[in-house]
Amino acid sequence: MPIDPTLPYDANNIFAKILRGEIPSNKVYEDEWAYAFEDINPQAEVHTLVIPKGEYVSWDDFSTKASDAEIGGFVRAVGTVARAKGLVEPGYRLLANIGVHGGQEVPHLHVHIFGGQPLGRMIA
Ligand code: 5GP
């Protein structure tokens, strides 16, 4: 079910538990600002998720409340993961779902990195 983006951060959401190491994940990258891991239900040859370490519900929440250092660190981490995966050529796609119309299901900001194949139209 898509989340209600107006709700406060839920420290028991699944990605918070992954960040705390309470449930396993297939780690791809980690630094001070971000953690990246493979999506459990991949929608492309490459489907990696990057999440900020701070408690932010969505891109809206993050872009409103996060510090410049957090935003810079997170954006750089997304690029680092995509480069490490060898996706820059021939290209890849980033996606962040926000709220009900966005179809966001997990209430901790995550950027999807899709790649490894032609990705087709932007919206099916
Ligand atoms: P959203 O629809 O919120 O943008 O995407 C949530 C994503 O999280 C989905 O692609 C889903 O497969 C992934 N996901 C949900 N639960 C887990 C989990 O426990 N582990 C991992 N690795 N991915 C998850």
Coordinates of N, CA and C and ligand atoms in Angstrom, one line a residue:
M1 N 0.8 -1.2 0.0 CA 0.0 0.0 0.0 C 0.9 1.2 0.0
P2 N 0.6 2.2 -0.9 CA 1.3 3.5 -0.8 C 1.2 4.1 0.5
I3 N 2.3 4.8 0.9 CA 2.3 5.5 2.3 C 1.6 6.8 2.2
D4 N 1.2 7.3 3.4 CA 0.7 8.7 3.6 C 1.9 9.5 3.9
P5 N 2.3 10.4 2.9 CA 3.5 11.2 3.1 C 3.5 12.2 4.2
T6 N 2.3 12.4 4.8 CA 2.2 13.5 5.8 C 2.5 12.9 7.2
L7 N 2.6 11.5 7.3 CA 2.8 10.9 8.6 C 4.3 11.2 9.0
P8 N 4.5 11.2 10.4 CA 5.9 11.4 10.8 C 6.7 10.1 10.5
Y9 N 8.0 10.3 10.6 CA 9.0 9.2 10.4 C 8.7 8.0 11.3
D10 N 8.6 6.8 10.8 CA 8.4 5.6 11.5 C 9.7 4.9 11.7
A11 N 10.2 4.9 12.9 CA 11.6 4.3 13.1 C 11.6 2.8 12.9
N12 N 10.4 2.2 12.8 CA 10.3 0.7 12.6 C 10.0 0.3 11.2
N13 N 10.2 1.3 10.2 CA 10.0 0.9 8.8 C 11.1 -0.1 8.4
I14 N 10.9 -0.8 7.3 CA 11.8 -1.9 7.0 C 13.2 -1.4 6.6
F15 N 13.3 -0.2 6.0 CA 14.7 0.3 5.7 C 15.4 0.8 6.9
A16 N 14.7 1.3 7.9 CA 15.3 1.7 9.2 C 15.9 0.5 9.8
K17 N 15.2 -0.7 9.7 CA 15.7 -1.9 10.3 C 16.9 -2.4 9.5
I18 N 16.9 -2.2 8.2 CA 18.1 -2.6 7.4 C 19.2 -1.7 7.8
L19 N 19.0 -0.4 8.0 CA 20.1 0.5 8.4 C 20.7 0.1 9.8
R20 N 19.9 -0.4 10.7 CA 20.3 -0.8 12.0 C 20.9 -2.2 12.0
G21 N 20.8 -2.9 10.9 CA 21.3 -4.2 10.8 C 20.4 -5.3 11.4
E22 N 19.1 -4.9 11.7 CA 18.2 -5.8 12.3 C 17.6 -6.8 11.4
I23 N 17.6 -6.5 10.1 CA 17.3 -7.5 9.1 C 18.3 -7.4 8.0
P24 N 18.6 -8.5 7.3 CA 19.7 -8.6 6.4 C 19.4 -7.8 5.1
S25 N 20.5 -7.4 4.4 CA 20.3 -6.8 3.1 C 21.6 -7.1 2.3
N26 N 21.6 -7.1 1.0 CA 22.7 -7.3 0.2 C 23.4 -6.0 -0.1
K27 N 24.4 -5.7 0.8 CA 25.0 -4.3 0.8 C 25.9 -4.1 -0.5
V28 N 25.7 -2.9 -1.0 CA 26.5 -2.6 -2.2 C 27.5 -1.5 -1.9
Y29 N 27.1 -0.6 -1.0 CA 28.0 0.6 -0.7 C 27.5 1.2 0.6
E30 N 28.4 1.8 1.3 CA 28.1 2.6 2.6 C 29.1 3.6 2.8
D31 N 28.6 4.8 3.2 CA 29.5 5.9 3.7 C 28.8 6.6 4.8
E32 N 29.3 7.8 5.2 CA 28.8 8.5 6.3 C 27.3 8.9 6.1
W33 N 26.9 9.1 4.8 CA 25.7 9.7 4.5 C 24.6 8.7 3.9
A34 N 25.1 7.6 3.4 CA 24.2 6.7 2.6 C 24.5 5.3 2.8
Y35 N 23.5 4.5 2.5 CA 23.6 3.0 2.5 C 22.9 2.5 1.2
A36 N 23.6 1.6 0.4 CA 23.0 1.1 -0.8 C 23.0 -0.4 -0.7
F37 N 21.9 -1.0 -1.2 CA 21.7 -2.4 -1.2 C 20.8 -2.8 -2.4
E38 N 20.8 -4.1 -2.7 CA 20.1 -4.6 -3.8 C 18.6 -4.7 -3.4
D39 N 17.7 -4.3 -4.4 CA 16.3 -4.5 -4.2 C 15.9 -6.0 -4.1
I40 N 15.0 -6.3 -3.1 CA 14.7 -7.7 -2.9 C 13.8 -8.2 -4.1
N41 N 13.2 -7.4 -4.9 CA 12.3 -7.8 -6.0 C 12.7 -7.0 -7.2
P42 N 13.9 -7.3 -7.8 CA 14.4 -6.5 -8.9 C 13.5 -6.4 -10.1
Q43 N 13.4 -5.1 -10.6 CA 12.6 -4.8 -11.8 C 13.4 -4.6 -13.0
A44 N 14.8 -4.8 -12.9 CA 15.7 -4.7 -14.0 C 16.9 -5.5 -13.7
E45 N 17.8 -5.7 -14.7 CA 19.0 -6.4 -14.5 C 19.8 -5.9 -13.3
V46 N 19.9 -4.5 -13.2 CA 20.4 -3.9 -12.0 C 19.3 -3.1 -11.4
H47 N 19.1 -3.3 -10.1 CA 18.0 -2.6 -9.3 C 18.6 -2.5 -7.9
T48 N 19.2 -1.3 -7.7 CA 19.8 -1.0 -6.4 C 19.1 0.1 -5.8
L49 N 19.0 0.1 -4.4 CA 18.4 1.1 -3.7 C 19.5 1.9 -2.9
V50 N 19.3 3.2 -2.9 CA 20.2 4.0 -2.1 C 19.4 4.8 -1.1
I51 N 19.7 4.8 0.2 CA 19.0 5.5 1.2 C 19.9 6.4 2.0
P52 N 19.4 7.5 2.5 CA 20.2 8.3 3.4 C 20.2 7.7 4.8
K53 N 21.2 8.0 5.5 CA 21.3 7.4 6.9 C 20.4 8.2 7.9
G54 N 20.0 9.4 7.5 CA 19.1 10.2 8.4 C 17.7 9.7 8.2
E55 N 16.9 10.1 9.2 CA 15.5 9.7 9.2 C 14.6 10.6 8.4
Y56 N 14.4 10.3 7.1 CA 13.6 11.1 6.2 C 12.6 10.2 5.5
V57 N 11.3 10.7 5.6 CA 10.2 9.9 5.0 C 10.3 9.8 3.5
S58 N 10.7 10.9 2.8 CA 10.6 10.9 1.4 C 11.5 12.0 0.9
W59 N 11.6 12.1 -0.5 CA 12.4 13.2 -1.1 C 11.9 14.6 -0.6
D60 N 10.6 14.7 -0.5 CA 10.0 16.0 0.0 C 10.5 16.3 1.4
D61 N 10.5 15.3 2.3 CA 10.9 15.5 3.7 C 12.4 15.9 3.6
F62 N 13.2 15.1 2.9 CA 14.7 15.2 2.8 C 15.0 16.6 2.3
S63 N 14.4 17.0 1.2 CA 14.8 18.2 0.5 C 14.4 19.5 1.3
T64 N 13.4 19.2 2.2 CA 13.0 20.3 3.1 C 13.9 20.4 4.4
K65 N 14.2 19.3 5.0 CA 14.8 19.3 6.3 C 16.3 18.9 6.4
A66 N 16.8 18.2 5.4 CA 18.2 17.7 5.5 C 19.2 18.9 5.4
S67 N 20.3 18.7 6.0 CA 21.4 19.7 5.9 C 22.0 19.6 4.5
D68 N 22.7 20.7 4.1 CA 23.4 20.7 2.8 C 24.4 19.5 2.8
A69 N 25.0 19.3 3.9 CA 26.0 18.2 3.9 C 25.3 16.8 3.7
E70 N 24.2 16.6 4.3 CA 23.4 15.4 4.1 C 23.0 15.2 2.6
I71 N 22.5 16.3 2.1 CA 22.0 16.3 0.7 C 23.2 16.0 -0.3
G72 N 24.3 16.8 0.0 CA 25.4 16.6 -0.9 C 26.0 15.2 -0.8
G73 N 26.1 14.7 0.4 CA 26.6 13.3 0.6 C 25.8 12.3 0.0
F74 N 24.5 12.4 0.1 CA 23.5 11.4 -0.5 C 23.6 11.5 -2.0
V75 N 23.5 12.6 -2.6 CA 23.5 12.7 -4.0 C 24.9 12.2 -4.6
R76 N 25.9 12.5 -3.9 CA 27.2 11.9 -4.4 C 27.2 10.4 -4.2
A77 N 26.6 9.9 -3.2 CA 26.6 8.4 -3.0 C 25.9 7.7 -4.1
V78 N 24.7 8.3 -4.5 CA 24.0 7.7 -5.6 C 24.9 7.7 -6.9
G79 N 25.6 8.7 -7.2 CA 26.4 8.7 -8.3 C 27.6 7.7 -8.2
T80 N 28.1 7.6 -7.0 CA 29.2 6.7 -6.7 C 28.7 5.3 -7.0
V81 N 27.6 4.9 -6.5 CA 27.0 3.6 -6.7 C 26.8 3.3 -8.2
A82 N 26.2 4.2 -8.9 CA 26.0 4.0 -10.3 C 27.3 3.8 -11.1
R83 N 28.3 4.6 -10.8 CA 29.6 4.5 -11.4 C 30.2 3.1 -11.1
A84 N 30.2 2.8 -9.8 CA 30.8 1.5 -9.4 C 30.1 0.3 -10.1
K85 N 28.8 0.5 -10.4 CA 28.1 -0.6 -11.1 C 28.4 -0.6 -12.6
G86 N 29.1 0.4 -13.1 CA 29.4 0.5 -14.5 C 28.3 0.9 -15.4
L87 N 27.4 1.7 -14.8 CA 26.2 2.1 -15.5 C 26.2 3.4 -16.3
V88 N 27.3 4.2 -16.1 CA 27.3 5.5 -16.8 C 27.2 5.4 -18.3
E89 N 27.9 4.4 -18.8 CA 27.7 4.0 -20.2 C 27.3 2.6 -20.2
P90 N 26.1 2.3 -20.8 CA 25.3 3.1 -21.7 C 24.2 3.8 -21.0
G91 N 24.2 3.9 -19.7 CA 23.2 4.8 -19.1 C 22.3 4.0 -18.1
Y92 N 21.5 4.8 -17.3 CA 20.7 4.2 -16.3 C 19.6 5.1 -15.9
R93 N 18.8 4.7 -15.0 CA 17.6 5.5 -14.6 C 17.6 5.6 -13.1
L94 N 17.3 6.8 -12.6 CA 17.0 7.0 -11.2 C 15.6 7.3 -11.0
L95 N 15.0 6.8 -9.8 CA 13.6 7.0 -9.5 C 13.4 7.1 -8.0
A96 N 12.7 8.1 -7.7 CA 12.3 8.2 -6.3 C 10.7 8.4 -6.2
N97 N 10.1 7.4 -5.7 CA 8.6 7.5 -5.5 C 8.3 8.3 -4.3
I98 N 7.3 9.2 -4.4 CA 6.9 10.0 -3.3 C 5.4 10.0 -3.1
G99 N 5.0 9.5 -1.9 CA 3.6 9.6 -1.5 C 2.7 8.7 -2.3
V100 N 1.4 8.9 -2.3 CA 0.4 8.1 -2.8 C 0.4 8.0 -4.3
H101 N 0.4 9.2 -5.0 CA 0.5 9.2 -6.4 C 1.8 8.6 -6.9
G102 N 2.9 8.8 -6.2 CA 4.2 8.2 -6.6 C 4.3 6.7 -6.4
G103 N 3.3 6.2 -5.6 CA 3.3 4.7 -5.3 C 4.4 4.3 -4.3
Q104 N 4.8 5.3 -3.4 CA 5.8 4.9 -2.4 C 5.3 4.0 -1.4
E105 N 6.1 2.9 -1.2 CA 5.6 1.9 -0.2 C 6.4 1.8 1.1
V106 N 7.7 2.2 1.0 CA 8.5 2.2 2.2 C 8.8 3.6 2.6
P107 N 8.4 4.0 3.9 CA 8.4 5.4 4.3 C 9.8 5.8 4.8
H108 N 10.9 5.5 4.1 CA 12.2 6.0 4.3 C 12.7 6.3 2.9
L109 N 13.1 7.6 2.7 CA 13.6 8.0 1.3 C 14.5 7.0 0.7
H110 N 14.2 6.6 -0.5 CA 15.1 5.7 -1.3 C 15.1 6.1 -2.7
V111 N 16.2 6.1 -3.3 CA 16.4 6.3 -4.8 C 16.7 4.9 -5.4
H112 N 15.8 4.6 -6.4 CA 16.0 3.3 -7.1 C 17.1 3.6 -8.2
I113 N 18.0 2.8 -8.4 CA 18.9 2.8 -9.6 C 18.6 1.6 -10.4
F114 N 18.1 1.9 -11.7 CA 17.8 0.8 -12.6 C 18.9 0.9 -13.7
G115 N 19.3 -0.3 -14.2 CA 20.2 -0.3 -15.3 C 20.5 -1.7 -15.8
G116 N 21.5 -1.8 -16.6 CA 21.9 -3.1 -17.1 C 21.2 -3.6 -18.3
Q117 N 20.2 -2.8 -18.8 CA 19.4 -3.2 -19.9 C 18.7 -1.9 -20.4
P118 N 18.2 -2.0 -21.7 CA 17.3 -0.8 -22.1 C 16.1 -0.8 -21.2
L119 N 15.7 0.4 -20.8 CA 14.7 0.6 -19.8 C 13.4 1.0 -20.3
G120 N 13.3 1.2 -21.6 CA 12.0 1.5 -22.1 C 11.4 2.9 -21.8
R121 N 10.1 3.0 -21.9 CA 9.5 4.3 -21.7 C 9.6 4.7 -20.2
M122 N 9.5 6.0 -20.0 CA 9.7 6.5 -18.7 C 8.5 6.1 -17.8
I123 N 7.3 6.1 -18.3 CA 6.1 5.7 -17.5 C 5.4 4.7 -18.3
A124 N 5.2 3.5 -17.7 CA 4.6 2.4 -18.5 C 3.1 2.7 -18.7
Ligands
5GP1 P1 8.8 2.1 -3.4 O1 7.6 1.5 -4.1 O2 8.6 2.5 -2.0 O3 9.5 3.2 -4.2 O4 9.9 0.9 -3.4 C1 10.1 0.1 -2.4 C2 11.1 -1.0 -2.8 O5 11.7 -1.6 -1.7 C3 10.5 -2.0 -3.7 O6 11.2 -2.1 -5.0 C4 10.7 -3.3 -2.9 O7 11.0 -4.5 -3.8 C5 11.9 -3.0 -2.0 N1 11.8 -3.7 -0.8 C6 10.8 -3.8 0.1 N2 11.1 -4.5 1.2 C7 12.4 -4.8 1.0 C8 13.3 -5.5 1.9 O8 13.0 -6.0 2.9 N3 14.6 -5.6 1.4 C9 15.0 -5.1 0.2 N4 16.3 -5.3 -0.2 N5 14.2 -4.4 -0.6 C10 12.9 -4.3 -0.2

